[in-house]
Coordinates of C-alpha atoms in Angstrom, one line a residue:
M1038 CA 19.9 6.4 5.5
S1039 CA 20.8 6.4 1.9
P1040 CA 17.9 4.9 -0.1
L1041 CA 20.5 3.6 -2.6
K1042 CA 21.6 1.0 0.0
N1043 CA 18.3 -0.4 0.5
H1044 CA 16.5 0.5 -2.0
L1045 CA 3.5 -8.0 -19.1
P1046 CA -1.4 -9.9 -30.0
L1047 CA -4.3 -10.4 -27.1
H1048 CA -5.6 -7.6 -25.3
P1049 CA -3.3 -7.3 -22.1
V1050 CA -6.1 -6.9 -19.7
R1051 CA -8.2 -9.8 -20.9
A1052 CA -5.5 -11.9 -21.5
G1053 CA -3.8 -11.4 -18.1
L1054 CA -7.1 -11.6 -16.1
A1055 CA -7.9 -14.8 -18.2
V1056 CA -4.4 -16.7 -17.3
V1057 CA -5.1 -15.6 -13.6
A1058 CA -8.6 -17.2 -13.7
L1059 CA -7.4 -20.4 -15.3
V1060 CA -4.5 -20.9 -13.1
L1061 CA -6.0 -19.8 -9.9
A1062 CA -9.8 -20.2 -9.9
P1063 CA -9.5 -24.0 -8.6
S1064 CA -7.7 -22.7 -5.5
V1065 CA -10.4 -20.1 -4.4
V1066 CA -12.6 -21.3 -1.5
V1067 CA -15.5 -18.8 -0.4
P1068 CA -17.3 -20.5 2.5
P1069 CA -19.3 -18.2 4.7
A1070 CA -17.7 -20.2 7.9
W1071 CA -18.6 -17.8 10.5
A1072 CA -22.4 -18.1 9.5
Q1073 CA -22.5 -21.4 10.9
G1074 CA -23.7 -20.2 14.3
E1075 CA -23.1 -17.5 17.0
P1076 CA -19.8 -17.5 18.6
A1077 CA -19.7 -18.8 22.2
Y1078 CA -17.7 -15.8 23.0
I1079 CA -17.7 -12.2 22.2
G1080 CA -14.5 -10.7 22.3
W1081 CA -11.0 -12.2 21.6
T1082 CA -9.9 -11.8 25.1
K1083 CA -12.6 -13.9 26.3
V1084 CA -11.6 -16.7 23.7
E1085 CA -8.0 -16.8 24.8
N1086 CA -9.2 -17.5 28.5
A1087 CA -11.8 -20.0 27.6
R1088 CA -11.8 -23.5 28.7
E1089 CA -12.5 -24.7 25.1
T1090 CA -9.3 -23.0 23.9
R1091 CA -7.4 -24.7 26.6
E1092 CA -8.9 -28.0 25.7
Y1093 CA -7.9 -27.3 22.0
K1094 CA -4.5 -26.5 22.8
D1095 CA -3.9 -29.3 24.9
K1096 CA -5.1 -31.9 22.4
I1097 CA -3.2 -30.3 19.4
R1098 CA 0.0 -30.2 21.6
D1099 CA -0.2 -34.0 22.4
G1100 CA -0.3 -34.7 18.7
A1101 CA -4.1 -35.0 18.3
A1102 CA -5.5 -34.8 14.7
L1103 CA -7.9 -31.9 13.8
D1104 CA -11.1 -33.7 15.1
A1105 CA -14.6 -32.5 14.5
E1106 CA -14.7 -30.8 17.8
S1107 CA -11.6 -28.8 17.3
R1108 CA -12.7 -27.9 13.8
R1109 CA -16.1 -26.6 15.2
F1110 CA -14.3 -24.6 18.0
L1111 CA -12.3 -23.0 15.3
Q1112 CA -15.0 -22.2 12.8
Q1113 CA -17.5 -21.3 15.3
T1114 CA -15.8 -19.5 18.1
A1115 CA -12.2 -18.6 17.5
L1116 CA -11.9 -17.5 13.8
P1117 CA -15.2 -15.4 13.6
Q1118 CA -13.7 -13.2 16.1
L1119 CA -11.9 -11.3 13.3
A1120 CA -15.1 -10.3 11.8
L1121 CA -16.8 -9.2 15.0
E1122 CA -17.0 -5.5 15.6
E1123 CA -16.2 -5.9 19.4
N1124 CA -12.7 -6.8 18.2
L1125 CA -12.3 -3.9 15.6
A1126 CA -10.4 -1.7 17.9
T1127 CA -7.7 -4.2 18.6
I1128 CA -7.7 -6.1 15.3
E1129 CA -4.2 -6.0 14.3
R1130 CA -3.4 -7.4 18.0
T1131 CA -6.4 -10.0 17.6
R1132 CA -5.1 -11.0 14.3
R1133 CA -1.7 -11.7 15.8
R1134 CA -2.7 -13.5 18.9
M1135 CA -5.1 -15.6 16.6
R1136 CA -2.1 -16.9 14.8
E1137 CA 0.1 -17.4 17.9
V1138 CA -2.5 -19.0 20.2
L1139 CA -4.4 -21.4 17.2
L1140 CA -1.2 -22.2 15.1
T1141 CA 1.8 -22.8 17.5
E1142 CA 3.0 -25.8 19.2
I1143 CA 1.4 -28.3 16.9
D1144 CA 4.0 -31.1 16.5
D1145 CA 2.0 -33.3 14.2
D1146 CA 2.8 -32.3 10.7
K1147 CA -0.6 -33.4 9.3
A1148 CA -2.6 -31.6 12.1
F1149 CA -0.5 -28.4 11.5
A1150 CA -1.1 -28.6 7.8
D1151 CA -4.9 -29.1 8.4
V1152 CA -5.3 -26.4 10.9
S1153 CA -3.3 -24.0 8.5
R1154 CA -5.7 -24.8 5.7
L1155 CA -8.8 -24.4 7.6
V1156 CA -7.6 -20.9 8.7
A1157 CA -6.7 -20.0 5.0
E1158 CA -10.2 -21.2 4.1
F1159 CA -12.0 -19.4 6.5
M1160 CA -10.1 -16.2 6.0
T1161 CA -10.3 -16.5 2.3
G1162 CA -14.4 -16.7 2.7
L1163 CA -14.2 -13.7 5.1
A1164 CA -12.0 -11.6 2.7
R1165 CA -14.6 -12.3 0.0
D1166 CA -17.8 -11.7 2.0
E1167 CA -19.2 -8.6 0.7
N1168 CA -21.5 -8.2 3.8
A1169 CA -18.5 -8.0 6.0
G1170 CA -16.6 -4.8 6.9
V1171 CA -13.6 -3.9 4.8
V1172 CA -11.5 -3.8 8.0
A1173 CA -12.0 -7.4 8.7
R1174 CA -11.9 -8.6 4.8
V1175 CA -8.4 -6.6 4.7
N1176 CA -7.1 -8.2 8.0
A1177 CA -8.2 -11.8 6.6
L1178 CA -6.0 -11.4 3.8
L1179 CA -3.1 -9.9 6.1
L1180 CA -3.4 -13.4 8.3
I1181 CA -3.2 -15.4 5.1
G1182 CA -0.1 -13.6 4.2
E1183 CA 1.3 -14.1 7.7
L1184 CA 0.6 -17.8 7.9
R1185 CA 3.8 -19.6 8.4
S1186 CA 5.3 -23.2 7.8
K1187 CA 7.0 -25.1 10.9
D1188 CA 10.2 -23.7 10.0
G1189 CA 9.0 -20.1 10.4
K1190 CA 8.9 -19.3 6.6
P1191 CA 5.9 -18.2 4.9
W1192 CA 3.4 -21.0 4.3
P1193 CA 3.5 -22.1 0.4
P1194 CA -0.1 -23.0 0.2
A1195 CA -1.2 -19.4 0.8
Q1196 CA 0.3 -18.2 -2.4
P1197 CA -2.4 -19.2 -4.9
L1198 CA -5.0 -17.7 -2.4
L1199 CA -3.1 -14.3 -2.3
A1200 CA -2.5 -14.1 -5.9
A1201 CA -6.3 -14.6 -6.7
A1202 CA -7.3 -11.8 -4.4
A1203 CA -4.8 -9.5 -5.7
A1204 CA -5.8 -10.1 -9.3
D1205 CA -9.3 -9.9 -8.7
V1206 CA -10.8 -6.6 -9.7
K1207 CA -14.2 -7.4 -8.3
L1208 CA -12.6 -6.9 -4.6
P1209 CA -12.2 -3.8 -2.8
I1210 CA -8.8 -2.2 -3.6
A1211 CA -7.7 -2.2 0.0
V1212 CA -8.2 -6.1 0.1
R1213 CA -6.3 -6.4 -3.1
I1214 CA -3.4 -4.4 -1.5
A1215 CA -3.3 -6.6 1.7
A1216 CA -3.1 -9.6 -0.8
V1217 CA 0.1 -8.1 -2.5
A1218 CA 1.7 -7.4 0.7
G1219 CA 1.4 -11.0 1.5
I1220 CA 2.7 -11.9 -1.8
G1221 CA 5.7 -9.5 -1.4
R1222 CA 6.6 -11.4 2.2
H1223 CA 6.8 -14.5 0.3
V1224 CA 9.1 -13.1 -2.5
D1225 CA 11.2 -11.4 0.0
L1226 CA 12.0 -14.6 1.9
Y1227 CA 12.1 -17.1 -1.1
R1228 CA 14.1 -15.0 -3.6
A1229 CA 17.1 -17.1 -2.6
D1230 CA 15.6 -20.7 -3.2
E1231 CA 15.0 -21.4 -6.7
Q1232 CA 12.7 -24.2 -6.2
A1233 CA 10.2 -22.2 -3.9
L1234 CA 10.5 -19.4 -6.2
A1235 CA 9.3 -21.4 -9.2
A1236 CA 6.4 -22.3 -7.4
L1237 CA 5.7 -18.7 -6.3
A1238 CA 6.3 -17.8 -9.9
K1239 CA 3.4 -19.9 -11.0
A1240 CA 1.0 -18.2 -8.8
A1241 CA 2.4 -14.5 -8.5
G1242 CA 3.6 -14.1 -12.2
P1243 CA 0.1 -14.3 -13.8
A1244 CA -1.6 -12.0 -11.1
T1245 CA 1.3 -9.1 -11.0
L1246 CA 0.7 -9.0 -15.0
A1247 CA -3.2 -8.7 -14.5
I1248 CA -2.5 -5.9 -12.0
L1249 CA -0.3 -4.2 -14.5
S1250 CA -2.7 -4.5 -17.4
E1251 CA -5.4 -2.8 -15.6
P1252 CA -6.7 0.5 -17.0
V1253 CA -6.3 3.3 -14.4
T1254 CA -9.6 5.0 -13.3
S1255 CA -9.6 8.5 -12.0
D1256 CA -11.5 7.7 -8.8
R1257 CA -9.0 4.9 -7.7
R1258 CA -5.8 6.4 -9.1
T1259 CA -3.7 6.5 -6.0
E1260 CA -4.5 3.0 -4.9
Q1261 CA -4.1 1.5 -8.4
E1262 CA -0.6 3.1 -8.5
W1263 CA 0.3 2.0 -5.3
L1264 CA -0.9 -1.8 -6.4
A1265 CA 1.0 -1.5 -9.9
A1266 CA 4.4 -0.1 -7.9
R1267 CA 4.3 -3.4 -5.6
A1268 CA 3.5 -5.6 -8.5
L1269 CA 6.6 -4.1 -10.3
T1270 CA 8.9 -4.9 -7.4
I1271 CA 7.8 -8.4 -7.4
L1272 CA 7.8 -9.2 -11.2
P1273 CA 11.5 -9.1 -11.8
V1274 CA 12.0 -11.8 -8.8
V1275 CA 9.4 -14.3 -10.2
L1276 CA 9.9 -13.6 -14.0
R1277 CA 13.5 -13.9 -15.0
A1278 CA 12.8 -13.2 -18.6
A1279 CA 10.0 -11.2 -20.0
P1280 CA 8.0 -12.6 -23.0
K1281 CA 6.6 -10.3 -25.6
N1282 CA 3.3 -9.3 -23.9
V1283 CA 4.9 -8.4 -20.8
A1284 CA 7.6 -6.6 -22.1
A1285 CA 5.0 -4.5 -24.1
T1286 CA 3.1 -3.9 -20.9
L1287 CA 6.2 -2.6 -19.1
A1288 CA 7.3 -0.5 -22.0
G1289 CA 3.7 1.0 -22.4
I1290 CA 3.9 1.8 -18.7
V1291 CA 7.3 3.7 -19.0
E1292 CA 6.1 5.5 -22.1
D1293 CA 2.8 6.6 -20.5
P1294 CA 3.3 10.4 -19.2
A1295 CA -0.1 10.1 -17.4
R1296 CA 1.1 7.3 -15.0
A1297 CA 2.7 8.1 -11.6
T1298 CA 6.4 8.9 -11.8
D1299 CA 7.6 6.2 -9.4
V1300 CA 5.5 3.6 -11.5
R1301 CA 7.3 4.5 -14.5
V1302 CA 10.5 4.1 -12.8
R1303 CA 9.8 0.9 -11.4
A1304 CA 8.2 -0.3 -14.7
A1305 CA 11.6 0.8 -16.5
A1306 CA 13.6 -1.1 -13.7
A1307 CA 11.7 -4.3 -14.4
L1308 CA 11.9 -4.1 -17.9
G1309 CA 15.6 -3.5 -17.9
A1310 CA 16.0 -6.5 -15.6
T1311 CA 13.8 -8.8 -17.7
A1312 CA 14.2 -8.0 -21.2
N1313 CA 15.9 -10.1 -23.9
A1314 CA 16.2 -10.6 -27.3
K1315 CA 12.9 -12.5 -27.4
S1316 CA 11.0 -9.7 -25.8
E1317 CA 10.8 -7.8 -29.1
V1318 CA 11.1 -4.4 -27.3
N1319 CA 12.1 -1.2 -28.9
A1320 CA 14.9 -0.6 -26.7
A1321 CA 15.9 2.8 -28.3
K1322 CA 12.5 4.1 -28.1
V1323 CA 12.3 3.1 -24.3
V1324 CA 16.0 4.6 -23.5
E1325 CA 14.6 8.0 -24.9
A1326 CA 11.6 7.7 -22.8
I1327 CA 13.7 7.0 -19.8
R1328 CA 15.7 10.3 -20.7
G1329 CA 12.3 12.3 -20.9
L1330 CA 11.1 10.6 -17.6
A1331 CA 14.2 11.4 -15.7
I1332 CA 14.3 15.2 -16.9
S1333 CA 10.7 15.7 -16.2
A1334 CA 11.0 14.1 -12.7
L1335 CA 13.8 16.5 -11.6
E1336 CA 12.2 19.5 -13.3
A1337 CA 9.0 18.9 -11.4
D1338 CA 10.8 19.0 -8.1
V1339 CA 12.7 22.2 -9.0
M1340 CA 9.7 23.9 -10.1
A1341 CA 7.8 23.1 -7.1
A1342 CA 10.5 24.5 -5.2
D1343 CA 10.5 27.7 -7.2
R1344 CA 6.8 27.8 -6.9
R1345 CA 6.9 27.7 -3.2
R1346 CA 9.6 30.8 -2.9
F1347 CA 7.6 32.7 -5.4
E1348 CA 4.5 32.3 -3.3
Q1349 CA 6.4 33.2 -0.2
Q1350 CA 7.9 36.3 -1.7
Y1351 CA 4.5 37.5 -3.1
R1352 CA 3.0 37.2 0.4
G1353 CA 5.9 39.1 1.7
L1354 CA 5.3 41.7 -1.1
V1355 CA 1.7 42.0 -0.1
S1356 CA 2.7 42.4 3.6
G1357 CA 5.6 44.7 2.9
Q1358 CA 7.9 42.6 4.9
Q1359 CA 9.7 40.4 2.5
P1360 CA 13.5 41.4 1.8
G1361 CA 14.4 41.4 -1.8
F1362 CA 11.4 43.4 -3.1
P1363 CA 11.0 47.2 -2.8
Q1364 CA 9.1 48.2 0.3
P1365 CA 5.9 50.3 0.0
G1366 CA 6.6 53.7 -1.0
G1367 CA 10.1 53.1 -2.0
P1368 CA 11.7 53.5 -5.5
G1369 CA 10.2 52.1 -8.7
P1370 CA 6.6 52.3 -9.9
G1371 CA 4.0 49.7 -9.9
F1372 CA 4.5 45.8 -9.4
P1373 CA 8.1 44.9 -9.7
G1374 CA 7.5 41.4 -11.2
P1375 CA 8.8 38.1 -10.1
P1376 CA 12.4 38.2 -8.9
T1377 CA 15.0 36.4 -11.3
D1378 CA 16.9 34.7 -8.7
F1379 CA 13.8 33.2 -6.8
G1380 CA 14.6 34.7 -3.6
M1381 CA 17.9 33.1 -2.8
Q1382 CA 19.5 36.6 -2.2
A1383 CA 17.9 37.3 1.3
G1384 CA 16.0 35.7 4.1
G1385 CA 18.5 32.8 4.7
A1386 CA 17.2 30.2 6.9
A1387 CA 13.4 30.9 6.0
M1388 CA 14.2 30.6 2.1
D1389 CA 16.1 27.1 2.9
Q1390 CA 13.2 25.7 4.1
L1391 CA 11.5 26.4 0.8
A1392 CA 14.2 24.7 -1.2
I1393 CA 13.8 20.9 -2.3
P1394 CA 13.6 18.9 1.0
E1395 CA 16.2 16.3 1.5
Q1396 CA 14.0 13.5 1.4
V1397 CA 12.7 14.5 -2.1
C1398 CA 16.3 14.7 -3.2
R1399 CA 17.1 11.2 -1.7
R1400 CA 13.9 10.1 -4.0
D1401 CA 15.4 11.7 -6.9
A1402 CA 18.8 10.0 -6.4
W1403 CA 16.8 6.5 -6.3
R1404 CA 15.2 7.3 -9.4
L1405 CA 18.1 8.4 -11.3
V1406 CA 20.1 5.3 -10.4
A1407 CA 17.2 2.8 -10.9
L1408 CA 16.8 4.3 -14.3
A1409 CA 20.6 3.9 -15.0
D1410 CA 20.4 0.4 -14.1
A1411 CA 17.3 -0.1 -16.3
I1412 CA 19.5 0.9 -19.4
A1413 CA 22.7 -0.6 -18.3
A1414 CA 23.1 -2.3 -14.8
S1415 CA 26.4 -1.8 -13.1
N1416 CA 27.5 -5.4 -13.6
G1417 CA 27.0 -5.3 -17.3
T1418 CA 24.7 -8.3 -17.6
T1419 CA 21.2 -6.7 -18.0
G1420 CA 19.9 -3.6 -19.1
L1421 CA 18.2 -2.0 -22.5
A1422 CA 21.7 -1.2 -23.9
T1423 CA 22.4 -5.0 -24.0
L1424 CA 19.7 -5.1 -26.7
L1425 CA 21.0 -2.3 -28.9
G1426 CA 24.4 -4.0 -30.1
N1427 CA 26.8 -1.6 -31.7
A1428 CA 24.5 1.3 -31.3
A1429 CA 24.6 1.1 -27.4
G1430 CA 27.1 3.9 -27.2
P1431 CA 24.8 6.9 -26.5
A1432 CA 22.4 4.4 -24.2
T1433 CA 25.4 3.6 -21.8
Q1434 CA 26.4 7.2 -22.0
L1435 CA 23.0 8.1 -20.6
A1436 CA 23.1 5.5 -18.1
A1437 CA 26.6 6.8 -16.9
A1438 CA 25.2 10.5 -16.6
L1439 CA 22.0 9.1 -14.7
R1440 CA 24.2 7.1 -12.2
D1441 CA 26.5 10.0 -11.6
G1442 CA 24.0 12.4 -11.2
G1443 CA 21.9 10.1 -8.7
M1444 CA 25.3 9.4 -6.8
A1445 CA 26.1 13.1 -6.6
I1446 CA 22.4 13.9 -5.1
D1447 CA 22.8 11.1 -2.6
Q1448 CA 26.1 12.4 -1.7
T1449 CA 24.8 16.1 -1.3
P1450 CA 21.1 15.9 -1.1
D1451 CA 20.3 19.3 -1.8
E1452 CA 18.8 21.6 -4.7
A1453 CA 22.2 22.5 -6.2
S1454 CA 22.9 18.7 -6.8
V1455 CA 19.4 18.2 -8.4
T1456 CA 19.6 21.2 -10.6
A1457 CA 23.1 20.2 -11.7
A1458 CA 22.1 16.6 -12.7
L1459 CA 19.0 18.2 -14.5
A1460 CA 21.4 20.4 -16.3
M1461 CA 23.7 17.4 -17.3
L1462 CA 20.7 15.5 -18.6
K1463 CA 19.4 18.3 -20.6
A1464 CA 23.0 19.3 -22.3
P1465 CA 23.1 18.1 -25.7
A1466 CA 25.1 14.8 -26.3
T1467 CA 28.8 15.4 -26.9
P1468 CA 29.4 14.4 -30.8
A1469 CA 31.6 12.0 -31.8
P1470 CA 35.3 13.8 -32.4
T1471 CA 36.2 14.3 -36.0
K1472 CA 39.5 14.4 -37.5
P1473 CA 40.3 18.2 -38.2
A1474 CA 41.1 19.7 -41.6
A1475 CA 44.6 20.8 -42.5
A1476 CA 44.9 24.5 -42.1
A1477 CA 47.4 26.9 -43.3
P1478 CA 49.9 28.5 -41.0
Q1479 CA 48.9 31.6 -39.6
T1480 CA 50.6 34.2 -37.7
E1481 CA 49.4 34.9 -34.3
Q1482 CA 46.9 37.6 -33.8
P1483 CA 46.0 39.4 -30.7
A1484 CA 42.9 38.0 -29.0
T1485 CA 39.7 40.0 -30.1
E1486 CA 37.1 37.7 -28.0
P1487 CA 36.5 38.7 -24.3
A1488 CA 38.1 36.1 -22.0
A1489 CA 35.6 33.4 -20.6
D1490 CA 34.2 34.1 -17.2
P1491 CA 35.8 31.7 -14.7
N1492 CA 32.5 31.8 -12.8
A1493 CA 30.4 30.5 -15.5
S1494 CA 28.1 27.5 -15.0
P1495 CA 29.4 24.9 -17.2
F1496 CA 26.0 23.4 -17.6
D1497 CA 23.1 25.0 -19.7
S1498 CA 20.3 26.7 -17.7
P1499 CA 17.8 24.1 -17.0
F1500 CA 15.2 26.8 -17.8
G1501 CA 16.7 27.8 -21.0
Q1502 CA 14.5 25.5 -23.4

């Protein structure tokens, strides 16, 4: 399936984290709840079949409030199961069944809210316990993100807990990723509800900015880039207009060649969707950075395919079996040098496997269309070009080229489409037509220039510069 059909004057780090701490710190509860006593049962299956569980369910189902006995059962017997080594092998099922058994069939609204709050507080404590295993801490955050209201939608009181964890650099990166996944679930289901979205934005907005403002470290680069990519998909939903500090953060990511390509693409998309006149972004500079980003992304994929083919042919040369090179003892002294056509003349199916894979082409298509929308959205209402006024012409032309290239690759996801899009982006911009000067009439002379080759490529070579 085509991905095109699916598919923030203060120091930014300190400012973002300060906002998160100010807004969210009062919501953080860190009780070592499972330390209140040894669980009566070891193993979630035993808990499900226990007499205490049936008694809890019967009372809650009959509309009883969360009394001291039920609270003790949850804190000392049921909820600690998520942190027990005995449940590690089946922790995903344990997490799911925990919510189904403990939080369904509760008719009384107050009792439902009390149980949900107790579960969220307990799991927040587990997620923040440095002595607990990271798998248990991750699943504790996942469970908070999976809590539901009585209507089946994500439970809104979980939002500040998830946001606080997502922005907390002291937590393991895996725990923060689980928190962001929970926020994403809320964003996906509340994006059409303006009132719910406003509340979500209050919690998630500062957290996403804090994530994007973090310096990337070499030992956690992959995880931090994933976290940033997810935050960038959330930001345009919870923040409809980017203030100056947010726009500066996003522009900095787009212009930073050290950041991951897809993170830069998503930052461009977020900036294009949220920037306005008050954002004070240098739109022309960012547009030029987008052009360079698109070119470098396509070049990387083409060069990777070229490298694979050359390595294959080199191995064939050493073994004396690869077509397209002189065989040992054949004509021509010495090493023949790399082929100029990168081996596309023979070896058919084997060489096709070394070309740009279809899924890489699909990714290139998504990147180009996302960058096109960042400059000029197809609906004409958002994009950096809207900030350029009368000077928007070149930017809109670039957006059209990006979109055409992306759609062509999506239509025909092969290496030829990628190289054609690359050549189109690298071609010099067509100058504006000027009125020709009047010329004296001349008699027709026979042509002295050779006729143009009808088979010549209309594009400049992508490797010519």
